[in-house]
Short mmCIF file of C-alpha atoms in Angstrom, two decimals:
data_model
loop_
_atom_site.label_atom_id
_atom_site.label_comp_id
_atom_site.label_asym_id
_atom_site.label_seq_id
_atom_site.Cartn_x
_atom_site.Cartn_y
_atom_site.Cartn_z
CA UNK A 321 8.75 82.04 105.53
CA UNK A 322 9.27 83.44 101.97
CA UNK A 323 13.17 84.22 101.03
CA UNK A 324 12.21 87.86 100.35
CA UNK A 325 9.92 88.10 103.60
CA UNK A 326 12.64 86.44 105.75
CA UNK A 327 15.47 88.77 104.41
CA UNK A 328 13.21 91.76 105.25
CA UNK A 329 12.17 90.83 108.71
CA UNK A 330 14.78 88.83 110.21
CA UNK A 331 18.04 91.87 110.01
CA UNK A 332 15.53 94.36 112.20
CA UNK A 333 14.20 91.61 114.66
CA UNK A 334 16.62 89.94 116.29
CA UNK A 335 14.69 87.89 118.80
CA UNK A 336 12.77 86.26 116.23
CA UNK A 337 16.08 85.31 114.38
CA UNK A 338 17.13 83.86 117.54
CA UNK A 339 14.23 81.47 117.81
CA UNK A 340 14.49 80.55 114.28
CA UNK A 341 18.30 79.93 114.70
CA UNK A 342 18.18 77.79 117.41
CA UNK A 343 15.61 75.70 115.33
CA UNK A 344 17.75 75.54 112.10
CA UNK A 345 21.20 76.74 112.40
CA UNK A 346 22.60 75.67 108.61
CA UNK A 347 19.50 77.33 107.33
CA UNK A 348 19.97 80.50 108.92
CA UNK A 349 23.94 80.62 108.66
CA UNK A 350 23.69 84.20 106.50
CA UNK A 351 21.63 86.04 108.54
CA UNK A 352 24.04 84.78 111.70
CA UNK A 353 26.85 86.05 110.25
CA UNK A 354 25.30 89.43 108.91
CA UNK A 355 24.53 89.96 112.94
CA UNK A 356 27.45 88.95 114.26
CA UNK A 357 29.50 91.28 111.59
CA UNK A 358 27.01 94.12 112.82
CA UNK A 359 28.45 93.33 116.54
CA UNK A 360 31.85 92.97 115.64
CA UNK A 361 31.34 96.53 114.47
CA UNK A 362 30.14 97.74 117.68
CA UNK A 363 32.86 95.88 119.71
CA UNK A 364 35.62 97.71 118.68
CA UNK A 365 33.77 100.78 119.16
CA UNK A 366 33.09 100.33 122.15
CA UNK A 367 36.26 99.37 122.93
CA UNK A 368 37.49 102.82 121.54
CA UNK A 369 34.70 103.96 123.51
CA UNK A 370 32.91 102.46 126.28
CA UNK A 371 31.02 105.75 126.81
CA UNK A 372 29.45 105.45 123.84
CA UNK A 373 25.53 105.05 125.75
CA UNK A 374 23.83 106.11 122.24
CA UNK A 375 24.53 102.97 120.95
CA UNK A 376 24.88 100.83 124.03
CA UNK A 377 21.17 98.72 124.25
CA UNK A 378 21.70 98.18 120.04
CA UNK A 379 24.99 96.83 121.04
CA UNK A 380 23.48 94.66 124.60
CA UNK A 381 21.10 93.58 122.13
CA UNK A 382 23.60 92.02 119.54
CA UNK A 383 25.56 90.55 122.87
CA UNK A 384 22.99 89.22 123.80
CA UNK A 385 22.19 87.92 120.64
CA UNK A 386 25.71 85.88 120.28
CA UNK A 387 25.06 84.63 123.77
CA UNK A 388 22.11 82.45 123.31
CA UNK A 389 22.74 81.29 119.80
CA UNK A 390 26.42 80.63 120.06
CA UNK A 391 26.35 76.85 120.53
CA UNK A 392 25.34 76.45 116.81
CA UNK A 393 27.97 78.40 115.64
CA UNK A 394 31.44 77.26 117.68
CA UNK A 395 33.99 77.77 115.20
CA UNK A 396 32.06 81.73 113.86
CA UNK A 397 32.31 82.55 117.82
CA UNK A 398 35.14 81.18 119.41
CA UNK A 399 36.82 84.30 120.34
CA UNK A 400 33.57 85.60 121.30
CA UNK A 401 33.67 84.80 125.54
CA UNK A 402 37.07 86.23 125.58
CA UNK A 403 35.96 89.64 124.02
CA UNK A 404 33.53 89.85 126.35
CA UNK A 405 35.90 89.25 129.46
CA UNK A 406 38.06 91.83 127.84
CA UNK A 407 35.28 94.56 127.20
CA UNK A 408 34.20 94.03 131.06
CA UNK A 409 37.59 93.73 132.97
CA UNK A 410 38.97 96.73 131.12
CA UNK A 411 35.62 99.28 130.35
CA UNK A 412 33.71 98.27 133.30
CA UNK A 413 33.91 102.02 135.03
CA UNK A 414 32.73 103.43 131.52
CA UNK A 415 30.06 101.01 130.35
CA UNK A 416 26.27 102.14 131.49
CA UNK A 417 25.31 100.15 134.33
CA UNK A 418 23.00 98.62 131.80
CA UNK A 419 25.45 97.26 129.88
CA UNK A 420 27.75 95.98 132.09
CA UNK A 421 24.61 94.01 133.36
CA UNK A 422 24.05 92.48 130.29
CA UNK A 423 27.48 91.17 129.99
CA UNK A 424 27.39 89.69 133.02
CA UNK A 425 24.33 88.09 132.31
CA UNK A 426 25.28 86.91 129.13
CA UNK A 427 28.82 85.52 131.12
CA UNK A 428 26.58 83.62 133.40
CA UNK A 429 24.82 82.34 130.36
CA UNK A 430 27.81 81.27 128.42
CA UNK A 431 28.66 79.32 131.99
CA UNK A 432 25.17 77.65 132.02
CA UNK A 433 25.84 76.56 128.42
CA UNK A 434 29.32 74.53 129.31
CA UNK A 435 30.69 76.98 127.03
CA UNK A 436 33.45 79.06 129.63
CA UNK A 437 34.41 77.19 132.67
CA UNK A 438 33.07 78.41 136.38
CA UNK A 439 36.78 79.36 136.78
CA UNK A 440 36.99 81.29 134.24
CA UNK A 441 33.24 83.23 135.36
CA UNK A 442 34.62 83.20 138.99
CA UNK A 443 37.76 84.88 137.70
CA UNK A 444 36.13 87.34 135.57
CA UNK A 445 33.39 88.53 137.59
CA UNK A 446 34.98 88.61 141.31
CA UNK A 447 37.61 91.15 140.34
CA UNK A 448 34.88 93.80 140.05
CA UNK A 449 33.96 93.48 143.62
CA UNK A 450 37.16 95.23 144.74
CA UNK A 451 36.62 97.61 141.96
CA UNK A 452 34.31 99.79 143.92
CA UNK A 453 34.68 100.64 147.53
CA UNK A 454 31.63 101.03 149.68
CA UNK A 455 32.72 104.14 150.99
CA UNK A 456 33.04 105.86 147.77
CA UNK A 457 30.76 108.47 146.77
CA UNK A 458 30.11 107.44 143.55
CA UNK A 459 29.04 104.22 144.86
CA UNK A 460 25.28 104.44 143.59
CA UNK A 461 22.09 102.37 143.53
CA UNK A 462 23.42 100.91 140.14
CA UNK A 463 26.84 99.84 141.58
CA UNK A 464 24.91 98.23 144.69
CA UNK A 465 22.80 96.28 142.07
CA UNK A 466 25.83 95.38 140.15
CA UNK A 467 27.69 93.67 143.15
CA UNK A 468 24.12 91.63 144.77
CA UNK A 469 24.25 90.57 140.64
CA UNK A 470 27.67 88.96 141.07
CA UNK A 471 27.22 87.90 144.82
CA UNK A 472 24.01 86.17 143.39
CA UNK A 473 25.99 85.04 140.30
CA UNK A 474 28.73 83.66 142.38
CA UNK A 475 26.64 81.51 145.20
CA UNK A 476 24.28 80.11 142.74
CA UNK A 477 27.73 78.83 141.23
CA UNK A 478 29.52 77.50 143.94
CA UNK A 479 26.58 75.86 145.22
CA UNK A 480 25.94 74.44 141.69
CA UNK A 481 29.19 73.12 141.07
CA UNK A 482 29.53 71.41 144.32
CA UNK A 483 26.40 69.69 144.45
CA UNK A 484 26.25 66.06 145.06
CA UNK A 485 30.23 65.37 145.69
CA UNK A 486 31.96 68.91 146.09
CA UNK A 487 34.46 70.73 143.61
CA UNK A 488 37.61 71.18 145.77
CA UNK A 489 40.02 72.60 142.69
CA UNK A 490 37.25 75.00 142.27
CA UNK A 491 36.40 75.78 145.81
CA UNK A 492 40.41 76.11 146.43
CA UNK A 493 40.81 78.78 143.49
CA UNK A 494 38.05 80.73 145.19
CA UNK A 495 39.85 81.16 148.46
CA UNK A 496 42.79 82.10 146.40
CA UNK A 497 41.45 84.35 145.18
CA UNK A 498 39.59 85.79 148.80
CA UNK A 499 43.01 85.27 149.90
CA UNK A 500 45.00 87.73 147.11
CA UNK A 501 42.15 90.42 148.18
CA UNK A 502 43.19 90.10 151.62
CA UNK A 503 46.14 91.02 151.01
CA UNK A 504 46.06 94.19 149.06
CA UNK A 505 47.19 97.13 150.68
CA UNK A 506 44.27 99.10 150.35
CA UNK A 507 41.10 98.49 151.82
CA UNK A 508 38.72 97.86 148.92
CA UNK A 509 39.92 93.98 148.95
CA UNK A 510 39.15 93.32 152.58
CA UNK A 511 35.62 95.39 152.03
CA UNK A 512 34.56 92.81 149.33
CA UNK A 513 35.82 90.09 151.37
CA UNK A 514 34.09 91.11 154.22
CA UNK A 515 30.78 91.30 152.47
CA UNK A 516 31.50 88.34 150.12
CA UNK A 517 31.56 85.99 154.00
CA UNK A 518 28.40 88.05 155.13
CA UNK A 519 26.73 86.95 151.86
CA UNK A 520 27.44 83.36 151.70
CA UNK A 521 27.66 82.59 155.28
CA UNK A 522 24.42 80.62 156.47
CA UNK A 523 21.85 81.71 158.29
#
């Protein structure tokens, strides 16, 4: 691909950058870091404004982006898991359901990639389970999808990670953390605990 052709094509189509990333990171370093400026820009507007929905599949995009190429950058994007963590645990109520899928997604992906530790995922991801209560009326079809996401997300881990001999530091952090929602006052911590058993208990 011609310089001039490449510089034209590659800022406005992002999965074909991907691909051609993945292939030849050194060769491709520029147009990385032009894209990862662009979602640096959108990350701290979003976290000045989660709400911000007319720019929120430009910005899932970009994250997701980051997410599947950041291997072959390490050193460009190592504060890059924890700014997601941070735009999830603390905008989750204002991001569009679509978004806040994506991130999780792209969580999960950073996980399958060795990249964050299940521990960290675990920690990240069960928290939002006792952020909705199934009573509430807001409680919609996309907070329903969100939690069988995580549930999903969360099995296909701990069944992962203890496959052939079994992770007990990891297993042990999860019931800590089953445990600390058992004992919160209100009854949002025993709902997802309830339905966290139901959904991993066997048939």
């Amino acid at each position: 691909m011609g310089k001039k052709r490449r510089a034209a094509i590659l800022p406005t189509n992002i999965i074909l950058l991907q691909n051609v990333v993945r292939r030849d990171p050194e060769s491709y370093h520029e147009e990385f870091l032009q894209q990862y400026s662009h979602y640096e820009s959108l990350r701290d507007l979003f976290l000045m404004n989660p709400a911000g929905a007319d720019r929120a599949t430009e910005f899932g995009d970009l994250i997701g982006f980051v997410s599947a190429v950041c291997a072959c950058y390490p050193k460009e994007t190592a504060n890059f898991p924890e700014e997601l963590k941070t735009i999830l645990l603390n905008t989750h109520r204002d991001l569009s359901p679509d978004l806040r899928e994506k991130i999780i997604q792209c969580l999960t992906m950073l996980r399958n990639k060795d990249i964050i530790s299940a521990e960290s995922l675990i920690q990240t991801i069960f928290p939002l389970l006792t952020a909705y209560s199934a009573a509430n009326s807001h409680a919609g079809q996309h907070v329903k999808q969100m939690r069988r996401q995580i549930y999903t997300t969360l099995i296909s881990l701990l069944k992962s990670v203890n496959t052939g001999a079994k992770n007990q530091k990891l297993n042990r952090s999860t019931q800590a953390l089953l445990f600390n929602l058992l004992e919160q006052r209100d009854n949002q911590g025993l709902w997802a605990t309830k339905n966290w058993s139901l959904n991993t208990s066997s048939p």
